Tab-separated table of N, CA, C and O in Angstrom:
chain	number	residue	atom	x	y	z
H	149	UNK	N	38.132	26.310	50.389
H	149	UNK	CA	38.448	24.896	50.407
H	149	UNK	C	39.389	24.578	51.574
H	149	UNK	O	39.456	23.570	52.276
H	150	UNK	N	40.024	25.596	51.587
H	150	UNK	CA	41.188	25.176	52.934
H	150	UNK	C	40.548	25.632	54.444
H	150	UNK	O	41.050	25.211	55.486
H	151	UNK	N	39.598	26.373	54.433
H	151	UNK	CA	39.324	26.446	55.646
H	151	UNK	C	37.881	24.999	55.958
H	151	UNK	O	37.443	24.721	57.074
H	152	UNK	N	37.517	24.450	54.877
H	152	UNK	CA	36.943	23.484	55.159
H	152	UNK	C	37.428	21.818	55.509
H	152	UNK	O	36.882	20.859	56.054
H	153	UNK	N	38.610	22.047	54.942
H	153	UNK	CA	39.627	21.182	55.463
H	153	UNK	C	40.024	21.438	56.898
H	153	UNK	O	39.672	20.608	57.736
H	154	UNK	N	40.771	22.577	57.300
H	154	UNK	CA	40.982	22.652	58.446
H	154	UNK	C	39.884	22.505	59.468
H	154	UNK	O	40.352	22.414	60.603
H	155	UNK	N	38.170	22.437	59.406
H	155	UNK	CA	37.244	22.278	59.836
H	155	UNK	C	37.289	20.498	60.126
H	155	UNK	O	37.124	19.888	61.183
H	156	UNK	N	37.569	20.003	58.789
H	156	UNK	CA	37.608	18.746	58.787
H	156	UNK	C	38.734	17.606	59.907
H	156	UNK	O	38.617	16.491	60.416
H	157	UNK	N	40.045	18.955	59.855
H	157	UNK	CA	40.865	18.653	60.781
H	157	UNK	C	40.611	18.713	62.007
H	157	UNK	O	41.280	18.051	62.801
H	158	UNK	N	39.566	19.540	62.425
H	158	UNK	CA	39.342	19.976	64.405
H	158	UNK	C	38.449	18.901	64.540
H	158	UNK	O	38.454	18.246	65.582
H	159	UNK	N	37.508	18.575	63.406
H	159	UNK	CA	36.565	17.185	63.757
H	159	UNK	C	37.547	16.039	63.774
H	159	UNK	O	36.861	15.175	64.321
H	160	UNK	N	38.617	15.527	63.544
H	160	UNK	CA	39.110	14.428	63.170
H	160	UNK	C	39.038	13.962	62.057
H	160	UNK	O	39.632	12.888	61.958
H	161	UNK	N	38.574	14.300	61.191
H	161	UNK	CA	37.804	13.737	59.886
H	161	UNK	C	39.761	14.464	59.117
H	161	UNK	O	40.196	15.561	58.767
H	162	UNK	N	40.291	13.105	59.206
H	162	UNK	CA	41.746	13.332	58.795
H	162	UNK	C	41.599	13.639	57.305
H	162	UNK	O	41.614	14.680	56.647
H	163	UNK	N	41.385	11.745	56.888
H	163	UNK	CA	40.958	11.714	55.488
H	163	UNK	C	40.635	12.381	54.414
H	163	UNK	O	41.323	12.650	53.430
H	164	UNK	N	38.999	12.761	54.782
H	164	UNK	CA	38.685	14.065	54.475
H	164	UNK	C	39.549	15.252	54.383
H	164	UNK	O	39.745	15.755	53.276
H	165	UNK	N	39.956	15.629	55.189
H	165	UNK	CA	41.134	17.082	55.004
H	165	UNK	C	42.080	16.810	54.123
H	165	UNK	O	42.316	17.735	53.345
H	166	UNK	N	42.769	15.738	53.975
H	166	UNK	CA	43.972	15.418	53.560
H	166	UNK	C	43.427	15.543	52.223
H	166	UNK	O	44.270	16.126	51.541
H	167	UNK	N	42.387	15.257	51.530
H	167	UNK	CA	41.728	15.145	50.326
H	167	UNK	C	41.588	16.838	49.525
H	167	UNK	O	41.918	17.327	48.445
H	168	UNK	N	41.091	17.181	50.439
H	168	UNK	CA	41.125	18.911	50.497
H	168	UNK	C	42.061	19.401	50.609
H	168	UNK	O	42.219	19.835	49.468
H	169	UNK	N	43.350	19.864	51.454
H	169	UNK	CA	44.847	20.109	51.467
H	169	UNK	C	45.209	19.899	50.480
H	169	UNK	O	45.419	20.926	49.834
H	170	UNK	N	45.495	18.626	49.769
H	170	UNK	CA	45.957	17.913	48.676
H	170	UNK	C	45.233	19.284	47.436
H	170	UNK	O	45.811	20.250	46.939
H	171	UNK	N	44.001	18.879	47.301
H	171	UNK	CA	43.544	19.644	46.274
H	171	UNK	C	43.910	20.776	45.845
H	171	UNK	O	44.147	21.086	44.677
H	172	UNK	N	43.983	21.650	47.115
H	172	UNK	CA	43.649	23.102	47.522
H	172	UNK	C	45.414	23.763	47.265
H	172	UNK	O	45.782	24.929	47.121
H	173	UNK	N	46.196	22.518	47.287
H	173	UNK	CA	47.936	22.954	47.073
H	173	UNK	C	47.901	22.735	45.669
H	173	UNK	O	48.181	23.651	44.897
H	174	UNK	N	47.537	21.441	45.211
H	174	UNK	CA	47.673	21.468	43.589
H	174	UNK	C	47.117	22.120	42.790
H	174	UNK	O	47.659	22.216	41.689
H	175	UNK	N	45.891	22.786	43.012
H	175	UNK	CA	45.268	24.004	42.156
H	175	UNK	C	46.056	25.408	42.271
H	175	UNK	O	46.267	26.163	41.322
H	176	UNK	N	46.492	25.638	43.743
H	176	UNK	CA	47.227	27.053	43.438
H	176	UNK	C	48.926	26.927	42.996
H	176	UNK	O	49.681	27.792	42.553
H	177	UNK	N	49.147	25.595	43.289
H	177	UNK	CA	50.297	25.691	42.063
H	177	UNK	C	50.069	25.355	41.090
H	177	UNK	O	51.130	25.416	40.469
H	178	UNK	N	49.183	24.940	40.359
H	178	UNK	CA	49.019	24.734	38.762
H	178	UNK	C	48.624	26.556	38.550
H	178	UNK	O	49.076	27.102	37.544
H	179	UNK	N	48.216	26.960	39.033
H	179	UNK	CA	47.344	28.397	38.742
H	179	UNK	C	48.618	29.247	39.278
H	179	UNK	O	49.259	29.433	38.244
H	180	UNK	N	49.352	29.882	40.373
H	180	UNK	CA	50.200	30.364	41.025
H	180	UNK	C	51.533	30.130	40.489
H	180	UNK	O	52.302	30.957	39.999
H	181	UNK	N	51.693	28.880	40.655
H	181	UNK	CA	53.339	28.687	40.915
H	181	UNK	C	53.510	28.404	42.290
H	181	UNK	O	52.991	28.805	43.331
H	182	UNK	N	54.958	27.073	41.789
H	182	UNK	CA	54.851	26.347	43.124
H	182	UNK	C	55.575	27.374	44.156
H	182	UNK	O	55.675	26.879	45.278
H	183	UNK	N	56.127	28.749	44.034
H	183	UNK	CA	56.681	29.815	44.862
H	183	UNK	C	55.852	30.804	45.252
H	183	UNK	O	56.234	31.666	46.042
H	184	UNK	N	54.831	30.789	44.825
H	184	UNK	CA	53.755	31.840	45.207
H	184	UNK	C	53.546	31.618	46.781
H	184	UNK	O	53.482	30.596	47.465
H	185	UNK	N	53.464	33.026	47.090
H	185	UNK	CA	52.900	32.705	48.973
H	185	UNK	C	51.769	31.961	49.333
H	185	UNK	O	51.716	31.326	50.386
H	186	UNK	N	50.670	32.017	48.341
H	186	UNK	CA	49.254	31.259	48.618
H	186	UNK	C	49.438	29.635	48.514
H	186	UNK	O	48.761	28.786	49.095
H	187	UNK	N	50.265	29.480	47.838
H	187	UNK	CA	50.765	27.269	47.095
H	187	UNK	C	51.682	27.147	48.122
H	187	UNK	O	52.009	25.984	48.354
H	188	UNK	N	52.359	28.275	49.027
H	188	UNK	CA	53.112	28.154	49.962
H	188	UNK	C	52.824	27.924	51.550
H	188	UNK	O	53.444	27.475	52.513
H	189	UNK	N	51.599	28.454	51.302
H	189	UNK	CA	50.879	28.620	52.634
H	189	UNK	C	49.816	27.120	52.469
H	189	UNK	O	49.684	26.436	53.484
H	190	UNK	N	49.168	26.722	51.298
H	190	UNK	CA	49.159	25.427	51.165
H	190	UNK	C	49.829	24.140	51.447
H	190	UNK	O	49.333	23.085	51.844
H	191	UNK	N	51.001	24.423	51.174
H	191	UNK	CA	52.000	23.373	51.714
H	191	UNK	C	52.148	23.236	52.951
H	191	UNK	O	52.027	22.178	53.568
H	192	UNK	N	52.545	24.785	53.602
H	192	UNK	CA	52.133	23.972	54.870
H	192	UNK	C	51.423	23.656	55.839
H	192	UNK	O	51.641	23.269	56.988
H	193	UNK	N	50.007	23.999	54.860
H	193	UNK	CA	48.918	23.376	56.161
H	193	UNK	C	48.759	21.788	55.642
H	193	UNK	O	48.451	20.867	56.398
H	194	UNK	N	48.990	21.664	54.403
H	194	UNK	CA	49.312	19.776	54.133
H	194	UNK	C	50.918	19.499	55.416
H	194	UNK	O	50.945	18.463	56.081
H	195	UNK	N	51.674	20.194	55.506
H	195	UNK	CA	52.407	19.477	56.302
H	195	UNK	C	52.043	19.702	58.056
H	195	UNK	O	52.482	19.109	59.041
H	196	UNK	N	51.031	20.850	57.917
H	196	UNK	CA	50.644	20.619	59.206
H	196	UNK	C	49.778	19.370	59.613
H	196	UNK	O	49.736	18.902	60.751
H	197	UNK	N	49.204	18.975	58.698
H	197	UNK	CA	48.451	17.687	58.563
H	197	UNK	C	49.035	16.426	58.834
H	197	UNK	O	48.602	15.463	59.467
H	198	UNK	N	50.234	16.641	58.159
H	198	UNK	CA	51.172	15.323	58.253
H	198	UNK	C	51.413	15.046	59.171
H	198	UNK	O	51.205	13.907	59.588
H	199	UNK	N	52.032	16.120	59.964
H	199	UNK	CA	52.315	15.676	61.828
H	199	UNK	C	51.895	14.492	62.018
H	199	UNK	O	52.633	13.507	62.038
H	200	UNK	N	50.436	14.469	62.207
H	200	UNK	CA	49.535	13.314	62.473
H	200	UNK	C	50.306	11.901	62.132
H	200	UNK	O	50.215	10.862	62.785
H	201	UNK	N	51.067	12.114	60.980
H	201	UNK	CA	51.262	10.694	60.715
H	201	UNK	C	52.856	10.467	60.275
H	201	UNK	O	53.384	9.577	59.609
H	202	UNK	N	53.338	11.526	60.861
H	202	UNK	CA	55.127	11.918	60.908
H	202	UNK	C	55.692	11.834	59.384
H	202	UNK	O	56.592	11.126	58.932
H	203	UNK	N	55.060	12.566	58.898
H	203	UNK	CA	55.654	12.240	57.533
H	203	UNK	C	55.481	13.714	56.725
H	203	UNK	O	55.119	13.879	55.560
H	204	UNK	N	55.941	14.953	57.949
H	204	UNK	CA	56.199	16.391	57.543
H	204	UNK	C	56.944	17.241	56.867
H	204	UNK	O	56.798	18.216	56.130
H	205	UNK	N	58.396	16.133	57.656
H	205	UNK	CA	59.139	17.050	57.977
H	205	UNK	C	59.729	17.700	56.254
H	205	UNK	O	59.963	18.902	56.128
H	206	UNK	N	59.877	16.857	55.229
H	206	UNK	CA	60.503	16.675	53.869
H	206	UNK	C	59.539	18.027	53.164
H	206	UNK	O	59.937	18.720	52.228
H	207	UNK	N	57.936	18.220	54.008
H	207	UNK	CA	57.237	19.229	52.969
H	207	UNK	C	57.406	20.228	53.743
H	207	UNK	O	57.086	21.281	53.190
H	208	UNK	N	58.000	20.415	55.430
H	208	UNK	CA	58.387	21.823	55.828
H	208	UNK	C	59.356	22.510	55.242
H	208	UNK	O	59.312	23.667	54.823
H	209	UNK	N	60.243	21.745	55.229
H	209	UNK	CA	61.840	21.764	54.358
H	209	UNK	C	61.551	22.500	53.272
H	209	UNK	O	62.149	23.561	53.088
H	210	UNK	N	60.426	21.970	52.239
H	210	UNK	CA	60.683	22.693	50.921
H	210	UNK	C	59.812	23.792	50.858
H	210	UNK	O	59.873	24.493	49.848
H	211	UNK	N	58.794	24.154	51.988
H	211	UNK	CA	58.277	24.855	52.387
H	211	UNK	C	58.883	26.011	52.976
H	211	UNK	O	58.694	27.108	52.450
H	212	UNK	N	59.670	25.887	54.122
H	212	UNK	CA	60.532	26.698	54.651
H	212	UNK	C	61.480	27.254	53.142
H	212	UNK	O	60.995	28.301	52.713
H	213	UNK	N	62.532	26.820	52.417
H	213	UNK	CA	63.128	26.937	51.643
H	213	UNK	C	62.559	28.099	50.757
H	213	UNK	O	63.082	29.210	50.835
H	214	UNK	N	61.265	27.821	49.727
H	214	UNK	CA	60.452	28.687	48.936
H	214	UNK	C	60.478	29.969	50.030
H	214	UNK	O	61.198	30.964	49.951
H	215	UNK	N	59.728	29.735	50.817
H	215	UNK	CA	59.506	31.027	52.022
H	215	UNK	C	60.797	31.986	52.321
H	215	UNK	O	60.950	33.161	52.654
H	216	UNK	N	61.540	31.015	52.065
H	216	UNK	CA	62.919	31.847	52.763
H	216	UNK	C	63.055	32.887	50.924
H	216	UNK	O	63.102	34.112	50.817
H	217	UNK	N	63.081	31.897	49.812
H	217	UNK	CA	63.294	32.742	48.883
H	217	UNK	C	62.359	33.533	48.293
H	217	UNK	O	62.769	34.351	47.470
H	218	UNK	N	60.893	33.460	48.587
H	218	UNK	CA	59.808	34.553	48.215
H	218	UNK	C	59.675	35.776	49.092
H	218	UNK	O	59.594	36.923	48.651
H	219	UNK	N	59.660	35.435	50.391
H	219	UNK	CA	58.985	36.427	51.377
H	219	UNK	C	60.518	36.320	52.618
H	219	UNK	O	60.148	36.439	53.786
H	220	UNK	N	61.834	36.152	52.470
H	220	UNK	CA	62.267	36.726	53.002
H	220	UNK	C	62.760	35.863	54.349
H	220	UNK	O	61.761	35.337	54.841
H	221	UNK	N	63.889	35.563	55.059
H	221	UNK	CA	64.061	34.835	56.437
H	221	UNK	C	63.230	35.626	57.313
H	221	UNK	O	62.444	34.844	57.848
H	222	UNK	N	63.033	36.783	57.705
H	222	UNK	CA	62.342	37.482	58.901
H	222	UNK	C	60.612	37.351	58.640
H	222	UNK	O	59.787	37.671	59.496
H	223	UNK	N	60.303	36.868	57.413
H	223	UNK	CA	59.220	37.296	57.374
H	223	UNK	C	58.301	36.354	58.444
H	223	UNK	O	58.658	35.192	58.640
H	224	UNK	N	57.006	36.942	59.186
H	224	UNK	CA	56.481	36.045	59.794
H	224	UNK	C	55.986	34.559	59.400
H	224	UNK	O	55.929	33.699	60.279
H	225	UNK	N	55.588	34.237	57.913
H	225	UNK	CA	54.859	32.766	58.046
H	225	UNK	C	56.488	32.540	57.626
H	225	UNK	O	56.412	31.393	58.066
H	226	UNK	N	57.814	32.619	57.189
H	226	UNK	CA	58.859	31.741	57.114
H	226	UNK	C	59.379	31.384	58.602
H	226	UNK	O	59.858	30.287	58.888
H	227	UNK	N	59.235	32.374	59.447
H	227	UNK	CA	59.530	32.131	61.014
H	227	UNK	C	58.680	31.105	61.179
H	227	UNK	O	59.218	30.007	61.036
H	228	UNK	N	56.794	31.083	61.595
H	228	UNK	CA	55.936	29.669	61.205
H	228	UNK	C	56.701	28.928	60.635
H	228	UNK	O	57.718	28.928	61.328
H	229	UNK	N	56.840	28.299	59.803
H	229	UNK	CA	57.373	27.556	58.931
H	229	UNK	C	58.311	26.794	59.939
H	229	UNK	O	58.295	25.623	60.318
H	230	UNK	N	59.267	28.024	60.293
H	230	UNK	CA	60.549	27.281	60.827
H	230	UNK	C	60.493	26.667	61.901
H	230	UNK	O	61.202	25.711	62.214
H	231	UNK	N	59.578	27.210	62.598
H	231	UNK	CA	58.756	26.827	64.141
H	231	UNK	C	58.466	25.558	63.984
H	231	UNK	O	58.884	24.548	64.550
H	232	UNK	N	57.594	25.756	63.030
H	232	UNK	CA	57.074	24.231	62.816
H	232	UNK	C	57.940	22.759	62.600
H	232	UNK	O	57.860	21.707	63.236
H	233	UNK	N	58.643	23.069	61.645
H	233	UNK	CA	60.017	22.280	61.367
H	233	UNK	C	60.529	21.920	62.654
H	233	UNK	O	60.299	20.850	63.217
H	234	UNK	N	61.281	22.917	63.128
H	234	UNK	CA	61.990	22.844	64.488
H	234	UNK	C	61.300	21.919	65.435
H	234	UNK	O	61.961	21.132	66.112
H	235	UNK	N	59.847	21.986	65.521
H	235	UNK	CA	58.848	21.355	66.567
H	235	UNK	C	58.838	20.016	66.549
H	235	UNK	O	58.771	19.247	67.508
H	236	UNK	N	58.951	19.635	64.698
H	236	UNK	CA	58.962	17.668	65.084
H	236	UNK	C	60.442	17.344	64.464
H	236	UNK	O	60.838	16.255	64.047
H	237	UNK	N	61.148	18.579	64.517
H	237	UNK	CA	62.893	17.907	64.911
H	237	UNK	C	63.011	17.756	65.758
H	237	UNK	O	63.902	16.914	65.863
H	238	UNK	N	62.439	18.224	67.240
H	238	UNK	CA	62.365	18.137	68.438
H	238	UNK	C	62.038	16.787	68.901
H	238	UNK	O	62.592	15.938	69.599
H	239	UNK	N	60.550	16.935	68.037
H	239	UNK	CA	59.773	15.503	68.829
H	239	UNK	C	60.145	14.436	68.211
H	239	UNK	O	59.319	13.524	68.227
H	240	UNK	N	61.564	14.162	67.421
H	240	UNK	CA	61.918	13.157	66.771
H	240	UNK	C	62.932	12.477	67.893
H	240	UNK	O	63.515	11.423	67.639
């Protein structure tokens, strides 16, 4: 589901993705837990989505946060994470 979203994202087809993202985060945290790495890695391809429409930065945050307490500050997707964050604190 998420790589058909992100398909949906390289076409432009925002909407669409955002519909899928959405889905694809609320099923693996109803099933996971909202700390699991997979509902985590969900979140932030919904906030990679958001970019688009500047309204990220609040789901990197809690994104980054979980990451930092599941998998660790060094770990690589919490570094992602932080990258990302950092990127539209920048472009703010």
């Amino acid at each position: 589901m998420s790589n058909l979203a992100s398909m949906y994202c390289r076409q432009g087809k925002y909407d669409k993705a955002e519909k899928l993202y959405k889905k694809c985060f609320q099923l693996q945290k109803d099933t996971f837990g909202p700390t699991h790495p997979q509902t985590l890695t969900s979140m932030n391809n919904l906030a990679l989505l958001y970019k688009k429409y500047n309204k990220s930065e609040t789901l990197f945050k809690q994104c980054l946060q979980g990451r930092k307490e599941v998998l660790g500050e060094d770990h690589p997707d919490t570094m992602s994470t932080l990258r990302n964050l950092q990127n539209i604190q920048n472009n703010k």
